[in-house]
Amino acid sequence: MNRNALDQTARSILQKNDRGGYTVPTDRLYPYQWNWDSAFVSLGFAGDDRARAWQELFLLVEGQWDDGMIPHIIFRQDDPDYFPGPSVWNTPAGKYPTGGISQPPVLTSVVTDLVDSGDETDLAYAKKLFDQLYRWHTWWHHARTPEGSSLIATVHPWETGRDNCPDWDLGLDRMTASTDLPPYTRRDTSHVDPSMRPSDAQYDKYLTIVMAGRAVDWDQKRLTNEGPFAMYCPGLIFILHRADKDLKRLAHRIGKTAEADQLAAWIAATEADLDRIWNPDFKAFCARDVRSGAFADGFSNASPLCFYAHAGTQDQLLATLDHVHRISHKVGHLMPSWDPDHPAFESKRYWCGPLWPQMNFLLWKGLVEHHQTYLAHRTQNDLARAIEASGFWECFDPTDGSGCVGTDFSWTAALWLAWLSPSRKKAAA
Ligand code: GLC
């Protein structure tokens, strides 16, 4: 398909997935508002319609909990075709029912991107969102930091946005699935090819963690300290670190001095503790099980987000680049979500191999900011080629660029418009 036609298709996908001010990731498979999806989608609207871009974000923060968490899903209406829906999560009553965990806080950095590429109106919108964003950052640094750690951990693979990445096998292997799970029917595998989705055994464990959240009435600090699963995710840590820095810049600009000081303290504490996720044997930032201390032993597409976060020593950054170069020779399309040299690599199964558009975008930003021109070009151009050849899929097989899992996907369309299309307008560059 030629590039102008792709612009039109991308716009029509966003329109089709628009549910009146917020956008679903794709019809049927994901029929609600998802947290980091909406942040990326906002960038897609920003080139044509700034007000609509901000509306997406304002509707997302409507889901914020009293404790400050902005949840991963907002269930504005019940859709029996999705599992696990609001009755399974059973979270405390708020404006809308929501999921009980969060998702990577790209939202903050999207807000500051819109301010940087915009005008006074954008700054006014950002000011309105500031307090809610700050409360969310406070929540991460309090509710998700295990005893003695300045790095945040996660309680559920879904919170990382990288659902079934082999990174989580360590934590999942340590837990046992509850034997009292109510009988359930997965809906995801009736919408898409089951061989591209997580396994049933993994699903039982995902639900066991949901039940553990319910058992502590969604007290998030307790879930972090006592829940069945606790792992450090380089993706979450690096995305929050970047977001802390971006929010600090915004805080200074709008005169929120005390908040800027607190953000500076979190930034320094994260930097001082970063070796906690440096795997010295594998020489990369890796996921790590909080309780056993064991490291994951493969390179995921979250590992190199140290560039996006501007974190790590020169030696750590150089070793990370060596991994990316190694992998760049193994696949036709950078950046696979899991290491092609690892036995758990599967080129079409969700987070076990496929390339993910939003992860490429974050990686590309970090590489550009570090003047890594060749690899930056690969992360951008390899994805553009896959979209041109296959369309707007949820993710892509990194070996041949064919599309995987969901079709007509919102973040793929949005990032095409904001970042990949030759005719893109200022929003994300
Ligand atoms: C899947 C993805 C997650 C995404 C969601 C909606 O769960 O792993 O990252 O936010 O789908 O697109």
Tab-separated table of C-alpha atoms in Angstrom, residues 137-355:
chain	number	residue	atom	x	y	z
A	137	HIS	CA	4.132	9.111	40.467
A	138	THR	CA	3.826	9.297	44.262
A	139	TRP	CA	1.792	6.107	44.163
A	140	TRP	CA	4.456	4.270	42.147
A	141	HIS	CA	7.242	5.347	44.484
A	142	HIS	CA	5.290	4.364	47.610
A	143	ALA	CA	2.965	1.491	46.781
A	144	ARG	CA	5.301	-0.364	44.421
A	145	THR	CA	8.675	-0.130	46.196
A	146	PRO	CA	9.515	-3.319	48.081
A	147	GLU	CA	11.169	-2.926	51.507
A	148	GLY	CA	14.709	-1.537	51.147
A	149	SER	CA	14.398	-0.795	47.420
A	150	SER	CA	14.262	2.541	45.605
A	151	LEU	CA	13.326	0.753	42.393
A	152	ILE	CA	9.689	0.005	41.732
A	153	ALA	CA	8.562	-3.590	41.294
A	154	THR	CA	5.448	-5.037	39.741
A	155	VAL	CA	2.863	-7.413	41.152
A	156	HIS	CA	1.442	-8.723	37.863
A	157	PRO	CA	2.942	-9.332	34.406
A	158	TRP	CA	0.002	-7.398	32.880
A	159	GLU	CA	1.101	-4.268	34.757
A	160	THR	CA	4.332	-4.200	32.752
A	161	GLY	CA	2.382	-4.121	29.475
A	162	ARG	CA	4.579	-7.075	28.350
A	163	ASP	CA	2.121	-9.742	29.439
A	164	ASN	CA	3.720	-13.108	28.707
A	165	CYS	CA	7.335	-12.138	28.144
A	166	PRO	CA	9.675	-14.955	29.275
A	167	ASP	CA	11.013	-12.325	31.732
A	168	TRP	CA	8.129	-13.306	34.008
A	169	ASP	CA	8.726	-17.069	33.998
A	170	LEU	CA	10.953	-16.820	37.089
A	171	GLY	CA	8.225	-15.171	39.156
A	172	LEU	CA	5.420	-17.321	37.749
A	173	ASP	CA	7.390	-20.541	38.313
A	174	ARG	CA	7.779	-19.658	41.999
A	175	MET	CA	4.033	-19.360	42.530
A	176	THR	CA	1.341	-21.995	42.394
A	177	ALA	CA	-1.954	-21.399	40.675
A	178	SER	CA	-4.875	-21.261	43.087
A	179	THR	CA	-6.977	-24.415	43.142
A	180	ASP	CA	-10.124	-22.358	43.970
A	181	LEU	CA	-10.283	-20.303	40.812
A	182	PRO	CA	-13.893	-19.999	39.723
A	183	PRO	CA	-14.396	-21.739	36.383
A	184	TYR	CA	-13.765	-19.320	33.518
A	185	THR	CA	-13.710	-19.126	29.748
A	186	ARG	CA	-10.994	-17.163	28.018
A	187	ARG	CA	-12.358	-14.846	25.346
A	188	ASP	CA	-9.054	-13.726	23.817
A	189	THR	CA	-8.415	-17.090	22.157
A	190	SER	CA	-11.793	-17.002	20.414
A	191	HIS	CA	-10.900	-13.661	18.747
A	192	VAL	CA	-7.358	-14.432	17.592
A	193	ASP	CA	-5.061	-17.370	16.824
A	194	PRO	CA	-4.415	-19.114	20.203
A	195	SER	CA	-0.843	-20.002	19.202
A	196	MET	CA	-0.049	-16.277	19.331
A	197	ARG	CA	-1.491	-15.804	22.853
A	198	PRO	CA	-0.345	-16.774	26.372
A	199	SER	CA	-0.901	-20.390	27.452
A	200	ASP	CA	-3.752	-21.608	29.722
A	201	ALA	CA	-1.312	-22.462	32.550
A	202	GLN	CA	-0.055	-18.858	32.479
A	203	TYR	CA	-3.645	-17.597	32.502
A	204	ASP	CA	-4.437	-19.518	35.702
A	205	LYS	CA	-1.528	-17.776	37.408
A	206	TYR	CA	-2.539	-14.347	36.106
A	207	LEU	CA	-5.956	-14.894	37.670
A	208	THR	CA	-4.465	-16.205	40.899
A	209	ILE	CA	-2.758	-12.808	41.304
A	210	VAL	CA	-6.061	-11.018	40.646
A	211	MET	CA	-7.653	-13.092	43.423
A	212	ALA	CA	-4.741	-12.161	45.732
A	213	GLY	CA	-5.488	-8.475	45.053
A	214	ARG	CA	-9.107	-9.016	45.954
A	215	ALA	CA	-8.098	-10.858	49.121
A	216	VAL	CA	-6.274	-7.748	50.422
A	217	ASP	CA	-9.074	-5.407	49.230
A	218	TRP	CA	-6.708	-4.006	46.648
A	219	ASP	CA	-4.370	-2.549	49.255
A	220	GLN	CA	-1.543	-2.015	46.771
A	221	LYS	CA	1.310	-1.772	49.265
A	222	ARG	CA	0.277	-5.104	50.743
A	223	LEU	CA	-0.045	-6.640	47.299
A	224	THR	CA	3.541	-5.566	46.544
A	225	ASN	CA	4.890	-6.916	49.839
A	226	GLU	CA	2.755	-10.022	50.299
A	227	GLY	CA	1.384	-10.903	46.856
A	228	PRO	CA	2.274	-14.134	45.045
A	229	PHE	CA	4.323	-12.338	42.357
A	230	ALA	CA	6.878	-9.538	42.677
A	231	MET	CA	9.433	-8.742	39.993
A	232	TYR	CA	11.481	-5.775	38.839
A	233	CYS	CA	10.709	-4.817	35.247
A	234	PRO	CA	13.335	-2.755	33.397
A	235	GLY	CA	10.549	-1.366	31.194
A	236	LEU	CA	8.489	-0.007	34.088
A	237	ILE	CA	11.567	1.299	35.900
A	238	PHE	CA	12.961	3.088	32.838
A	239	ILE	CA	9.609	4.493	31.704
A	240	LEU	CA	8.899	5.859	35.190
A	241	HIS	CA	12.434	7.264	35.435
A	242	ARG	CA	12.000	9.145	32.172
A	243	ALA	CA	8.529	10.262	33.265
A	244	ASP	CA	9.943	11.538	36.598
A	245	LYS	CA	12.447	13.643	34.666
A	246	ASP	CA	9.811	14.946	32.260
A	247	LEU	CA	7.413	15.754	35.080
A	248	LYS	CA	10.167	17.560	36.977
A	249	ARG	CA	10.769	19.786	33.940
A	250	LEU	CA	7.059	20.561	33.775
A	251	ALA	CA	6.942	21.203	37.539
A	252	HIS	CA	9.703	23.805	37.234
A	253	ARG	CA	7.997	25.431	34.299
A	254	ILE	CA	4.698	25.866	36.153
A	255	GLY	CA	6.189	26.819	39.513
A	256	LYS	CA	5.562	23.591	41.448
A	257	THR	CA	8.836	23.793	43.360
A	258	ALA	CA	8.168	21.350	46.187
A	259	GLU	CA	6.990	18.724	43.701
A	260	ALA	CA	10.066	19.327	41.521
A	261	ASP	CA	12.297	18.763	44.563
A	262	GLN	CA	10.541	15.520	45.421
A	263	LEU	CA	10.832	14.338	41.819
A	264	ALA	CA	14.569	15.155	41.904
A	265	ALA	CA	14.881	13.011	45.035
A	266	TRP	CA	13.132	10.052	43.367
A	267	ILE	CA	15.322	10.440	40.284
A	268	ALA	CA	18.505	10.394	42.380
A	269	ALA	CA	17.340	7.421	44.438
A	270	THR	CA	16.495	5.402	41.305
A	271	GLU	CA	19.885	6.186	39.777
A	272	ALA	CA	21.694	5.139	42.945
A	273	ASP	CA	19.843	1.808	43.032
A	274	LEU	CA	19.937	0.927	39.336
A	275	ASP	CA	22.545	-1.819	39.672
A	276	ARG	CA	19.812	-3.839	41.315
A	277	ILE	CA	18.588	-4.738	37.809
A	278	TRP	CA	22.006	-4.995	36.148
A	279	ASN	CA	22.686	-8.654	35.439
A	280	PRO	CA	26.481	-8.824	35.755
A	281	ASP	CA	26.787	-12.223	34.061
A	282	PHE	CA	24.639	-11.372	31.088
A	283	LYS	CA	25.765	-7.719	30.999
A	284	ALA	CA	22.356	-6.148	30.495
A	285	PHE	CA	19.491	-4.627	32.444
A	286	CYS	CA	17.220	-7.607	33.075
A	287	ALA	CA	14.030	-8.421	34.908
A	288	ARG	CA	14.662	-9.765	38.407
A	289	ASP	CA	12.609	-11.664	40.937
A	290	VAL	CA	12.281	-9.541	44.080
A	291	ARG	CA	12.178	-12.346	46.621
A	292	SER	CA	14.723	-14.839	45.255
A	293	GLY	CA	16.997	-12.228	43.635
A	294	ALA	CA	17.241	-14.394	40.484
A	295	PHE	CA	17.767	-12.599	37.167
A	296	ALA	CA	16.081	-13.268	33.854
A	297	ASP	CA	18.695	-14.392	31.361
A	298	GLY	CA	17.611	-12.894	28.053
A	299	PHE	CA	17.533	-9.500	26.404
A	300	SER	CA	14.022	-8.094	25.951
A	301	ASN	CA	12.951	-4.913	24.186
A	302	ALA	CA	12.659	-3.314	27.663
A	303	SER	CA	16.372	-3.884	28.400
A	304	PRO	CA	17.610	-1.118	26.057
A	305	LEU	CA	15.098	1.446	27.369
A	306	CYS	CA	18.023	2.658	29.519
A	307	PHE	CA	18.624	4.940	26.512
A	308	TYR	CA	15.091	6.316	26.722
A	309	ALA	CA	15.538	6.843	30.485
A	310	HIS	CA	19.031	8.358	30.139
A	311	ALA	CA	20.175	5.969	32.846
A	312	GLY	CA	23.143	3.662	33.404
A	313	THR	CA	26.919	4.068	33.229
A	314	GLN	CA	28.920	4.394	29.989
A	315	ASP	CA	29.971	0.751	30.336
A	316	GLN	CA	26.389	-0.380	30.839
A	317	LEU	CA	25.220	1.569	27.804
A	318	LEU	CA	28.024	0.149	25.645
A	319	ALA	CA	27.264	-3.421	26.746
A	320	THR	CA	23.580	-2.790	25.980
A	321	LEU	CA	24.479	-1.596	22.496
A	322	ASP	CA	26.458	-4.793	21.923
A	323	HIS	CA	23.291	-6.804	22.608
A	324	VAL	CA	21.199	-4.677	20.263
A	325	HIS	CA	23.826	-5.058	17.519
A	326	ARG	CA	23.975	-8.815	18.105
A	327	ILE	CA	20.199	-9.080	17.784
A	328	SER	CA	20.092	-6.750	14.771
A	329	HIS	CA	21.995	-9.408	12.802
A	330	LYS	CA	19.516	-12.123	13.776
A	331	VAL	CA	16.211	-10.583	12.705
A	332	GLY	CA	15.023	-8.717	9.636
A	333	HIS	CA	13.000	-6.346	11.813
A	334	LEU	CA	14.254	-4.755	15.025
A	335	MET	CA	13.407	-4.843	17.953
A	336	PRO	CA	12.090	-8.266	18.954
A	337	SER	CA	10.415	-8.444	22.353
A	338	TRP	CA	12.546	-11.414	23.330
A	339	ASP	CA	16.068	-12.551	22.637
A	340	PRO	CA	16.316	-14.641	19.444
A	341	ASP	CA	19.304	-16.487	20.974
A	342	HIS	CA	17.210	-17.676	23.932
A	343	PRO	CA	15.356	-21.035	23.804
A	344	ALA	CA	12.063	-19.347	24.833
A	345	PHE	CA	12.050	-17.154	21.690
A	346	GLU	CA	8.917	-17.635	19.552
A	347	SER	CA	8.630	-15.214	16.655
A	348	LYS	CA	4.816	-15.053	16.616
A	349	ARG	CA	3.783	-15.546	20.232
A	350	TYR	CA	2.867	-12.191	21.703
A	351	TRP	CA	5.717	-10.953	24.002
A	352	CYS	CA	7.967	-13.968	23.335
A	353	GLY	CA	9.437	-12.533	20.132
A	354	PRO	CA	7.225	-10.167	18.120
A	355	LEU	CA	8.201	-6.561	17.520
